[in-house]
mmCIF file of C-alpha atoms and ligand atoms in Angstrom:
data_model
loop_
_atom_site.group_PDB
_atom_site.id
_atom_site.type_symbol
_atom_site.label_atom_id
_atom_site.label_comp_id
_atom_site.label_asym_id
_atom_site.label_seq_id
_atom_site.Cartn_x
_atom_site.Cartn_y
_atom_site.Cartn_z
ATOM 1 C CA UNK A 191 -3.240 28.177 -5.220
ATOM 2 C CA UNK A 192 -5.707 25.345 -5.896
ATOM 3 C CA UNK A 193 -5.756 22.712 -3.268
ATOM 4 C CA UNK A 194 -4.105 19.207 -4.324
ATOM 5 C CA UNK A 195 -6.405 16.611 -5.452
ATOM 6 C CA UNK A 196 -6.574 12.917 -4.598
ATOM 7 C CA UNK A 197 -8.694 10.530 -6.381
ATOM 8 C CA UNK A 198 -9.530 7.264 -4.354
ATOM 9 C CA UNK A 199 -10.836 4.462 -6.627
ATOM 10 C CA UNK A 200 -12.976 2.030 -4.885
ATOM 11 C CA UNK A 201 -15.595 3.574 -2.513
ATOM 12 C CA UNK A 202 -15.624 0.436 -0.312
ATOM 13 C CA UNK A 203 -14.370 0.084 3.243
ATOM 14 C CA UNK A 204 -10.788 1.036 2.615
ATOM 15 C CA UNK A 205 -11.485 3.684 -0.111
ATOM 16 C CA UNK A 206 -14.249 5.462 1.846
ATOM 17 C CA UNK A 207 -12.291 5.580 5.124
ATOM 18 C CA UNK A 208 -9.225 6.752 3.347
ATOM 19 C CA UNK A 209 -11.466 9.596 1.695
ATOM 20 C CA UNK A 210 -12.550 10.460 5.104
ATOM 21 C CA UNK A 211 -8.984 10.597 6.722
ATOM 22 C CA UNK A 212 -7.514 12.516 3.913
ATOM 23 C CA UNK A 213 -10.374 15.204 4.170
ATOM 24 C CA UNK A 214 -10.346 15.451 7.892
ATOM 25 C CA UNK A 215 -6.680 15.969 7.846
ATOM 26 C CA UNK A 216 -7.141 18.671 5.467
ATOM 27 C CA UNK A 217 -4.598 17.163 2.977
ATOM 28 C CA UNK A 218 -6.394 17.528 -0.304
ATOM 29 C CA UNK A 219 -9.880 17.603 -2.130
ATOM 30 C CA UNK A 220 -11.011 14.122 -2.636
ATOM 31 C CA UNK A 221 -12.797 12.465 -5.665
ATOM 32 C CA UNK A 222 -14.224 9.061 -4.746
ATOM 33 C CA UNK A 223 -14.644 6.642 -7.668
ATOM 34 C CA UNK A 224 -16.592 3.242 -8.027
ATOM 35 C CA UNK A 225 -18.116 1.161 -10.675
ATOM 36 C CA UNK A 226 -21.395 0.915 -8.620
ATOM 37 C CA UNK A 227 -23.546 3.815 -9.539
ATOM 38 C CA UNK A 228 -24.566 5.909 -6.593
ATOM 39 C CA UNK A 229 -22.010 4.458 -4.147
ATOM 40 C CA UNK A 230 -19.307 7.018 -4.348
ATOM 41 C CA UNK A 231 -21.745 9.810 -4.749
ATOM 42 C CA UNK A 232 -23.737 8.739 -1.617
ATOM 43 C CA UNK A 233 -20.621 8.241 0.457
ATOM 44 C CA UNK A 234 -18.975 11.657 -0.802
ATOM 45 C CA UNK A 235 -22.186 13.408 0.119
ATOM 46 C CA UNK A 236 -22.415 11.888 3.500
ATOM 47 C CA UNK A 237 -18.643 12.785 4.047
ATOM 48 C CA UNK A 238 -19.287 16.358 2.709
ATOM 49 C CA UNK A 239 -22.276 16.808 5.251
ATOM 50 C CA UNK A 240 -19.902 15.880 7.985
ATOM 51 C CA UNK A 241 -17.465 18.728 7.201
ATOM 52 C CA UNK A 242 -19.425 21.538 8.780
ATOM 53 C CA UNK A 243 -19.277 19.550 12.082
ATOM 54 C CA UNK A 244 -15.742 18.288 11.725
ATOM 55 C CA UNK A 245 -14.793 21.892 10.590
ATOM 56 C CA UNK A 246 -13.084 21.580 7.253
ATOM 57 C CA UNK A 247 -13.556 23.026 3.825
ATOM 58 C CA UNK A 248 -12.280 19.990 1.754
ATOM 59 C CA UNK A 249 -14.293 19.208 -1.356
ATOM 60 C CA UNK A 250 -15.311 15.761 -1.443
ATOM 61 C CA UNK A 251 -17.154 14.452 -4.613
ATOM 62 C CA UNK A 252 -18.355 10.949 -5.832
ATOM 63 C CA UNK A 253 -18.403 9.888 -9.359
ATOM 64 C CA UNK A 254 -18.512 6.884 -11.859
ATOM 65 C CA UNK A 255 -16.816 9.051 -14.521
ATOM 66 C CA UNK A 256 -13.085 9.451 -14.666
ATOM 67 C CA UNK A 257 -13.276 12.763 -16.473
ATOM 68 C CA UNK A 258 -14.134 14.228 -12.997
ATOM 69 C CA UNK A 259 -10.938 13.043 -11.554
ATOM 70 C CA UNK A 260 -8.849 15.092 -14.079
ATOM 71 C CA UNK A 261 -5.687 16.737 -12.743
ATOM 72 C CA UNK A 262 -5.252 14.508 -9.546
ATOM 73 C CA UNK A 263 -1.955 14.723 -7.822
ATOM 74 C CA UNK A 264 -2.332 11.296 -6.360
ATOM 75 C CA UNK A 265 -4.472 8.215 -7.385
ATOM 76 C CA UNK A 266 -5.191 5.715 -4.767
ATOM 77 C CA UNK A 267 -6.315 2.296 -6.162
ATOM 78 C CA UNK A 268 -8.562 0.216 -3.708
ATOM 79 C CA UNK A 269 -10.890 -1.155 -6.273
ATOM 80 C CA UNK A 270 -11.089 -5.008 -6.277
ATOM 81 C CA UNK A 271 -12.848 -8.099 -5.237
ATOM 82 C CA UNK A 272 -12.474 -9.933 -1.957
ATOM 83 C CA UNK A 273 -11.848 -13.606 -2.068
ATOM 84 C CA UNK A 274 -15.264 -15.384 -2.267
ATOM 85 C CA UNK A 275 -15.823 -19.022 -1.146
ATOM 86 C CA UNK A 276 -14.963 -21.416 -3.931
ATOM 87 C CA UNK A 277 -12.718 -18.799 -5.515
ATOM 88 C CA UNK A 278 -9.082 -19.806 -5.974
ATOM 89 C CA UNK A 279 -6.186 -17.678 -5.359
ATOM 90 C CA UNK A 280 -5.495 -17.504 -9.075
ATOM 91 C CA UNK A 281 -9.149 -16.610 -9.906
ATOM 92 C CA UNK A 282 -8.877 -13.641 -7.455
ATOM 93 C CA UNK A 283 -5.508 -12.783 -8.998
ATOM 94 C CA UNK A 284 -6.862 -12.695 -12.597
ATOM 95 C CA UNK A 285 -10.007 -10.784 -11.418
ATOM 96 C CA UNK A 286 -8.198 -7.994 -9.508
ATOM 97 C CA UNK A 287 -5.530 -7.663 -12.067
ATOM 98 C CA UNK A 288 -8.131 -6.915 -14.589
ATOM 99 C CA UNK A 289 -9.985 -4.496 -12.303
ATOM 100 C CA UNK A 290 -6.510 -2.611 -11.401
ATOM 101 C CA UNK A 291 -5.484 -2.474 -15.005
ATOM 102 C CA UNK A 292 -8.743 -1.027 -16.199
ATOM 103 C CA UNK A 293 -9.160 1.509 -13.444
ATOM 104 C CA UNK A 294 -5.421 2.597 -13.745
ATOM 105 C CA UNK A 295 -5.786 3.161 -17.464
ATOM 106 C CA UNK A 296 -8.787 5.279 -17.167
ATOM 107 C CA UNK A 297 -7.530 7.334 -14.309
ATOM 108 C CA UNK A 298 -4.036 7.952 -15.750
ATOM 109 C CA UNK A 299 -5.618 9.323 -19.072
ATOM 110 C CA UNK A 300 -6.927 12.155 -17.110
ATOM 111 C CA UNK A 301 -4.091 12.658 -14.627
ATOM 112 C CA UNK A 302 -0.917 12.023 -16.581
ATOM 113 C CA UNK A 303 1.310 13.478 -13.681
ATOM 114 C CA UNK A 304 -0.143 11.741 -10.854
ATOM 115 C CA UNK A 305 1.462 9.493 -8.251
ATOM 116 C CA UNK A 306 -0.240 6.021 -7.908
ATOM 117 C CA UNK A 307 -0.567 4.333 -4.566
ATOM 118 C CA UNK A 308 -1.836 0.673 -4.863
ATOM 119 C CA UNK A 309 -3.680 -0.933 -2.166
ATOM 120 C CA UNK A 310 -5.607 -3.594 -3.942
ATOM 121 C CA UNK A 311 -4.458 -7.195 -2.971
ATOM 122 C CA UNK A 312 -2.478 -9.347 -3.752
ATOM 123 C CA UNK A 313 -0.500 -5.970 -3.315
ATOM 124 C CA UNK A 314 2.961 -6.607 -4.909
ATOM 125 C CA UNK A 315 1.334 -8.325 -7.997
ATOM 126 C CA UNK A 316 -1.229 -5.389 -8.332
ATOM 127 C CA UNK A 317 1.661 -2.980 -8.268
ATOM 128 C CA UNK A 318 3.141 -4.597 -11.364
ATOM 129 C CA UNK A 319 -0.269 -4.450 -13.149
ATOM 130 C CA UNK A 320 -0.497 -0.710 -12.164
ATOM 131 C CA UNK A 321 3.210 -0.040 -13.405
ATOM 132 C CA UNK A 322 2.465 -1.607 -16.695
ATOM 133 C CA UNK A 323 -1.047 -0.117 -17.292
ATOM 134 C CA UNK A 324 0.070 3.576 -16.322
ATOM 135 C CA UNK A 325 3.167 3.552 -18.388
ATOM 136 C CA UNK A 326 4.553 5.750 -15.463
ATOM 137 C CA UNK A 327 8.016 5.566 -14.244
ATOM 138 C CA UNK A 328 8.466 3.168 -11.242
ATOM 139 C CA UNK A 329 8.918 6.068 -8.762
ATOM 140 C CA UNK A 330 5.379 7.089 -9.265
ATOM 141 C CA UNK A 331 3.823 3.588 -8.760
ATOM 142 C CA UNK A 332 4.015 2.738 -5.125
ATOM 143 C CA UNK A 333 2.445 -0.063 -2.996
ATOM 144 C CA UNK A 334 0.878 0.422 0.477
ATOM 145 C CA UNK A 335 2.013 -2.462 2.645
ATOM 146 C CA UNK A 336 4.879 -1.871 4.702
ATOM 147 C CA UNK A 337 3.209 1.161 6.669
ATOM 148 C CA UNK A 338 0.361 -1.147 7.638
ATOM 149 C CA UNK A 339 2.600 -4.115 8.539
ATOM 150 C CA UNK A 340 4.962 -1.920 10.550
ATOM 151 C CA UNK A 341 1.865 -0.394 12.238
ATOM 152 C CA UNK A 342 0.758 -3.823 13.361
ATOM 153 C CA UNK A 343 4.067 -4.732 14.537
ATOM 154 C CA UNK A 344 4.385 -1.406 16.520
ATOM 155 C CA UNK A 345 0.886 -1.942 18.049
ATOM 156 C CA UNK A 346 2.073 -5.516 19.455
ATOM 157 C CA UNK A 347 5.405 -4.242 20.525
ATOM 158 C CA UNK A 348 3.593 -1.318 22.468
ATOM 159 C CA UNK A 349 1.086 -3.733 24.035
ATOM 160 C CA UNK A 350 3.818 -6.166 25.037
ATOM 161 C CA UNK A 351 6.073 -3.460 26.744
ATOM 162 C CA UNK A 352 3.143 -1.435 28.070
ATOM 163 C CA UNK A 353 4.430 1.760 26.404
ATOM 164 C CA UNK A 354 3.090 4.361 24.001
ATOM 165 C CA UNK A 355 2.753 3.353 20.497
ATOM 166 C CA UNK A 356 4.403 6.628 19.665
ATOM 167 C CA UNK A 357 7.567 5.618 21.264
ATOM 168 C CA UNK A 358 7.936 2.546 18.935
ATOM 169 C CA UNK A 359 9.397 2.065 15.674
ATOM 170 C CA UNK A 360 9.219 -1.056 13.514
ATOM 171 C CA UNK A 361 10.996 -2.262 10.554
ATOM 172 C CA UNK A 362 9.423 -4.588 8.024
ATOM 173 C CA UNK A 363 10.816 -5.658 4.618
ATOM 174 C CA UNK A 364 9.600 -8.013 1.887
ATOM 175 C CA UNK A 365 6.245 -8.699 0.262
ATOM 176 C CA UNK A 366 2.987 -8.236 1.784
ATOM 177 C CA UNK A 367 2.018 -11.620 2.863
ATOM 178 C CA UNK A 368 3.109 -14.677 5.085
ATOM 179 C CA UNK A 369 6.578 -14.277 3.817
ATOM 180 C CA UNK A 370 7.131 -10.645 5.039
ATOM 181 C CA UNK A 371 10.394 -9.953 6.904
ATOM 182 C CA UNK A 372 9.958 -8.011 10.177
ATOM 183 C CA UNK A 373 13.398 -7.007 11.332
ATOM 184 C CA UNK A 374 13.538 -6.991 15.088
ATOM 185 C CA UNK A 375 17.112 -5.576 15.361
ATOM 186 C CA UNK A 376 15.850 -2.316 13.709
ATOM 187 C CA UNK A 377 12.457 -2.211 15.611
ATOM 188 C CA UNK A 378 12.738 -0.121 18.787
ATOM 189 C CA UNK A 379 10.945 1.218 21.661
ATOM 190 C CA UNK A 380 12.355 4.548 22.919
ATOM 191 C CA UNK A 381 15.166 4.070 20.355
ATOM 192 C CA UNK A 382 16.227 0.778 22.049
ATOM 193 C CA UNK A 383 16.222 -2.312 19.842
ATOM 194 C CA UNK A 384 13.552 -4.816 21.001
ATOM 195 C CA UNK A 385 16.160 -7.457 20.883
ATOM 196 C CA UNK A 386 17.500 -5.894 24.166
ATOM 197 C CA UNK A 387 14.010 -5.553 25.694
ATOM 198 C CA UNK A 388 12.284 -8.898 24.799
ATOM 199 C CA UNK A 389 13.251 -12.504 24.880
ATOM 200 C CA UNK A 390 13.670 -14.199 21.506
ATOM 201 C CA UNK A 391 10.581 -16.333 22.196
ATOM 202 C CA UNK A 392 8.361 -13.290 22.792
ATOM 203 C CA UNK A 393 9.701 -11.475 19.685
ATOM 204 C CA UNK A 394 8.961 -14.580 17.611
ATOM 205 C CA UNK A 395 5.414 -14.384 18.644
ATOM 206 C CA UNK A 396 5.040 -10.851 17.936
ATOM 207 C CA UNK A 397 6.663 -11.402 14.388
ATOM 208 C CA UNK A 398 4.239 -14.249 13.680
ATOM 209 C CA UNK A 399 1.280 -12.111 14.716
ATOM 210 C CA UNK A 400 2.452 -9.344 12.545
ATOM 211 C CA UNK A 401 2.784 -11.745 9.607
ATOM 212 C CA UNK A 402 -0.782 -12.951 10.285
ATOM 213 C CA UNK A 403 -2.105 -9.602 11.062
ATOM 214 C CA UNK A 404 -4.463 -9.274 8.131
ATOM 215 C CA UNK A 405 -5.738 -12.811 8.562
ATOM 216 C CA UNK A 406 -6.261 -12.228 12.287
ATOM 217 C CA UNK A 407 -8.668 -9.371 11.605
ATOM 218 C CA UNK A 408 -10.457 -11.261 8.760
ATOM 219 C CA UNK A 409 -11.167 -14.351 11.070
ATOM 220 C CA UNK A 410 -12.842 -11.894 13.726
ATOM 221 C CA UNK A 411 -14.948 -9.909 11.069
ATOM 222 C CA UNK A 412 -15.891 -13.005 9.280
ATOM 223 C CA UNK A 413 -16.988 -10.837 6.379
ATOM 224 C CA UNK A 414 -14.555 -8.357 5.008
ATOM 225 C CA UNK A 415 -11.058 -7.411 5.785
ATOM 226 C CA UNK A 416 -9.217 -4.806 7.815
ATOM 227 C CA UNK A 417 -9.701 -1.098 6.635
ATOM 228 C CA UNK A 418 -9.094 1.260 9.544
ATOM 229 C CA UNK A 419 -5.415 0.609 9.680
ATOM 230 C CA UNK A 420 -4.991 0.338 5.839
ATOM 231 C CA UNK A 421 -6.804 3.635 5.363
ATOM 232 C CA UNK A 422 -4.655 5.418 8.007
ATOM 233 C CA UNK A 423 -1.563 4.105 6.329
ATOM 234 C CA UNK A 424 -2.632 5.393 2.889
ATOM 235 C CA UNK A 425 -3.329 8.797 4.495
ATOM 236 C CA UNK A 426 0.279 8.865 5.907
ATOM 237 C CA UNK A 427 1.762 8.223 2.502
ATOM 238 C CA UNK A 428 -0.648 10.873 0.803
ATOM 239 C CA UNK A 429 0.583 13.328 3.413
ATOM 240 C CA UNK A 430 4.357 12.654 2.802
ATOM 241 C CA UNK A 431 3.758 12.946 -1.041
ATOM 242 C CA UNK A 432 1.491 15.901 -1.063
ATOM 243 C CA UNK A 433 3.377 17.990 1.582
ATOM 244 C CA UNK A 434 6.671 16.716 0.172
ATOM 245 C CA UNK A 435 7.593 15.670 3.537
ATOM 246 C CA UNK A 436 10.226 13.123 2.755
ATOM 247 C CA UNK A 437 9.123 10.527 5.290
ATOM 248 C CA UNK A 438 11.139 7.407 5.214
ATOM 249 C CA UNK A 439 8.163 4.748 5.097
ATOM 250 C CA UNK A 440 8.366 1.006 4.159
ATOM 251 C CA UNK A 441 6.354 0.734 0.861
ATOM 252 C CA UNK A 442 6.343 -1.740 -2.175
ATOM 253 C CA UNK A 443 8.848 -0.344 -4.538
ATOM 254 C CA UNK A 444 9.940 -1.561 -7.960
ATOM 255 C CA UNK A 445 13.546 -2.825 -7.470
ATOM 256 C CA UNK A 446 16.121 -2.360 -10.255
ATOM 257 C CA UNK A 447 19.086 -4.037 -8.507
ATOM 258 C CA UNK A 448 18.650 -2.892 -4.864
ATOM 259 C CA UNK A 449 18.726 -5.626 -2.444
ATOM 260 C CA UNK A 450 20.050 -7.806 -5.246
ATOM 261 C CA UNK A 451 16.644 -7.888 -6.706
ATOM 262 C CA UNK A 452 15.938 -6.983 -10.347
ATOM 263 C CA UNK A 453 12.540 -5.969 -11.809
ATOM 264 C CA UNK A 454 10.345 -6.712 -9.027
ATOM 265 C CA UNK A 455 7.901 -5.038 -6.515
ATOM 266 C CA UNK A 456 9.090 -5.746 -2.893
ATOM 267 C CA UNK A 457 8.669 -3.911 0.328
ATOM 268 C CA UNK A 458 11.715 -1.662 1.289
ATOM 269 C CA UNK A 459 12.243 1.649 3.104
ATOM 270 C CA UNK A 460 11.798 4.537 0.741
ATOM 271 C CA UNK A 461 11.810 8.250 0.972
ATOM 272 C CA UNK A 462 8.384 9.674 -0.308
ATOM 273 C CA UNK A 463 7.925 13.251 -1.487
ATOM 274 C CA UNK A 464 6.298 15.150 -4.225
ATOM 275 C CA UNK A 465 8.174 13.120 -6.998
ATOM 276 C CA UNK A 466 6.984 9.836 -5.402
ATOM 277 C CA UNK A 467 9.774 7.654 -4.367
ATOM 278 C CA UNK A 468 12.726 9.827 -4.110
ATOM 279 C CA UNK A 469 15.128 7.279 -2.748
ATOM 280 C CA UNK A 470 15.129 3.563 -1.914
ATOM 281 C CA UNK A 471 17.259 3.136 1.271
ATOM 282 C CA UNK A 472 19.328 0.044 1.231
ATOM 283 C CA UNK A 473 20.444 -1.386 4.522
ATOM 284 C CA UNK A 474 22.811 -4.209 5.426
ATOM 285 C CA UNK A 475 21.159 -7.351 6.026
ATOM 286 C CA UNK A 476 22.473 -10.367 7.915
ATOM 287 C CA UNK A 477 22.785 -13.634 5.796
ATOM 288 C CA UNK A 478 19.661 -14.957 7.509
ATOM 289 C CA UNK A 479 17.818 -11.666 6.855
ATOM 290 C CA UNK A 480 18.850 -11.641 3.081
ATOM 291 C CA UNK A 481 17.688 -15.239 2.841
ATOM 292 C CA UNK A 482 14.312 -14.354 4.310
ATOM 293 C CA UNK A 483 13.988 -11.265 1.955
ATOM 294 C CA UNK A 484 14.937 -13.460 -1.184
ATOM 295 C CA UNK A 485 12.311 -16.207 -0.041
ATOM 296 C CA UNK A 486 9.786 -13.277 0.188
ATOM 297 C CA UNK A 487 10.770 -11.844 -3.121
ATOM 298 C CA UNK A 488 10.642 -15.358 -4.729
ATOM 299 C CA UNK A 489 6.748 -15.476 -3.504
ATOM 300 C CA UNK A 490 6.138 -12.172 -5.229
ATOM 301 C CA UNK A 491 7.809 -13.626 -8.372
ATOM 302 C CA UNK A 492 5.563 -16.632 -8.195
ATOM 303 C CA UNK A 493 2.413 -14.360 -8.172
ATOM 304 C CA UNK A 494 3.866 -12.284 -11.044
ATOM 305 C CA UNK A 495 4.479 -15.422 -13.228
ATOM 306 C CA UNK A 496 1.127 -16.775 -12.118
ATOM 307 C CA UNK A 497 -0.354 -13.636 -13.731
ATOM 308 C CA UNK A 498 1.429 -14.095 -17.097
ATOM 309 C CA UNK A 499 0.348 -17.653 -17.009
ATOM 310 C CA UNK A 500 -3.162 -16.545 -16.515
ATOM 311 C CA UNK A 501 -2.775 -14.313 -19.438
ATOM 312 C CA UNK A 502 -3.456 -11.128 -17.478
ATOM 313 C CA UNK A 503 -0.746 -9.254 -19.537
ATOM 314 C CA UNK A 504 1.254 -8.026 -16.622
ATOM 315 C CA UNK A 505 4.984 -8.603 -17.624
ATOM 316 C CA UNK A 506 6.758 -9.414 -14.462
ATOM 317 C CA UNK A 507 9.789 -7.179 -15.251
ATOM 318 C CA UNK A 508 10.589 -4.531 -17.737
ATOM 319 C CA UNK A 509 14.005 -3.082 -18.390
ATOM 320 C CA UNK A 510 14.761 0.466 -17.089
ATOM 321 C CA UNK A 511 15.423 1.157 -20.846
ATOM 322 C CA UNK A 512 11.893 -0.063 -21.796
ATOM 323 C CA UNK A 513 10.142 2.199 -19.116
ATOM 324 C CA UNK A 514 8.613 5.267 -20.610
ATOM 325 C CA UNK A 515 9.945 8.425 -19.050
ATOM 326 C CA UNK A 516 6.507 9.069 -17.723
ATOM 327 C CA UNK A 517 3.543 11.278 -18.748
HETATM 328 N N1 LIG B 661 -13.931 0.091 -10.764
HETATM 329 C C1 LIG B 661 -14.225 0.756 -9.628
HETATM 330 N N2 LIG B 661 -14.420 0.215 -8.638
HETATM 331 C C2 LIG B 661 -14.659 -1.127 -8.431
HETATM 332 C C3 LIG B 661 -14.338 -1.938 -9.671
HETATM 333 C C4 LIG B 661 -13.944 -1.277 -10.750
HETATM 334 N N3 LIG B 661 -13.876 -1.965 -12.055
HETATM 335 N N4 LIG B 661 -14.443 -3.181 -9.097
HETATM 336 C C5 LIG B 661 -14.686 -3.195 -7.918
HETATM 337 N N5 LIG B 661 -14.824 -1.869 -7.546
HETATM 338 C C6 LIG B 661 -15.132 -1.432 -6.126
HETATM 339 C C7 LIG B 661 -16.239 -2.204 -5.392
HETATM 340 O O1 LIG B 661 -17.562 -1.669 -6.004
HETATM 341 C C8 LIG B 661 -16.200 -1.868 -4.087
HETATM 342 O O2 LIG B 661 -16.941 -0.801 -3.715
HETATM 343 O O3 LIG B 661 -14.178 -1.535 -5.182
HETATM 344 C C9 LIG B 661 -14.597 -1.543 -3.962
HETATM 345 C C10 LIG B 661 -13.990 -2.408 -3.061
HETATM 346 O O4 LIG B 661 -14.305 -2.205 -1.712
HETATM 347 P P1 LIG B 661 -14.576 -3.361 -0.588
HETATM 348 O O5 LIG B 661 -15.171 -4.718 -1.155
HETATM 349 O O6 LIG B 661 -15.259 -2.706 0.598
HETATM 350 O O7 LIG B 661 -13.003 -3.868 -0.181
HETATM 351 P P2 LIG B 661 -12.223 -3.083 0.888
HETATM 352 O O8 LIG B 661 -12.280 -3.713 2.177
HETATM 353 O O9 LIG B 661 -12.219 -1.629 0.624
HETATM 354 O O10 LIG B 661 -10.622 -3.601 0.243
HETATM 355 C C11 LIG B 661 -10.042 -3.145 -1.024
HETATM 356 O O11 LIG B 661 -7.989 -3.119 -0.364
HETATM 357 O O12 LIG B 661 -6.880 -3.937 1.402
HETATM 358 C C12 LIG B 661 -7.366 -4.207 0.141
HETATM 359 O O13 LIG B 661 -7.509 -6.698 0.137
HETATM 360 C C13 LIG B 661 -8.244 -5.416 0.067
HETATM 361 O O14 LIG B 661 -8.074 -5.664 -2.324
HETATM 362 C C14 LIG B 661 -8.780 -5.148 -1.114
HETATM 363 C C15 LIG B 661 -8.885 -3.724 -1.285
#
């Protein structure tokens, strides 16, 4: 049986690190794509030359030609620009929407049955672009955000309690941004909710740090943004999909009535398997949590509306009837 195949678009920090992790975990053959000539080829060659030392037989190739990505099972989209000095949020939104639309259209033409994982920011808005550009059904277009956000929350919980990160679990809902909604009562250490282990003040501090997790890394790095934890998060999602593991992971999913939200990508727990999102898991929220969720969804809606205003042709919602059955 041929090995599964994952295309990673964008051979920058997140893309190349994800390619390395996917290969070293033995999950799938990897095709790295970038618009810059030589970059994906060079990184793929370097990664391939690490294989004898690491001890795997995964095939890693780099290309600027989407024909070489044909038949991919998963397409990971990391291509995009980082915000430059003087660039407004809207400029970035329009630029990255253009990039994501173009790479998705080219990639799906060669891999009509793939599952797309979107990583490019602003994440939730880029998911809308990828959904529209691919014509795929929503369960095959998924955003990577919650795995990363909950990993950050888990890191801080473990540090605070002085316990192993592997004994922690964290629950994060909402958009990928300042309005994300970490849920302390569903976040645990050794199965015990952190609300029973930590004071409300300490929990607030950890929640705040989680919300600003991306910005904290950017402030330290000064150039560039986080990529080790984002790449690890992508790899976990690829593992659950390729190996049909059915992990329940927080991901950006297209809601069609769940959590009282219609036609919008927002972070929620989903079951990830070979078909993509196999189930969206709905949990009871308190009034306060539901309000925080709605505020977060409203922030995503604003971005999607801004894209429409900017003429980036990414309609904010589409009716389930209008959604093509997939390719
Ligand atoms: N087609 C293919 N690749 C492209 C295109 C395009 N049209 N436009 C840009 N790229 C490539 C760039 O050449 C670069 O190699 O995307 C890559 C982006 O890499 P980095 O600048 O290193 O950015 P990275 O840190 O990997 O982040 C990528 O993930 O977490 C998010 O916010 C982050 O949106 C950003 C994305």
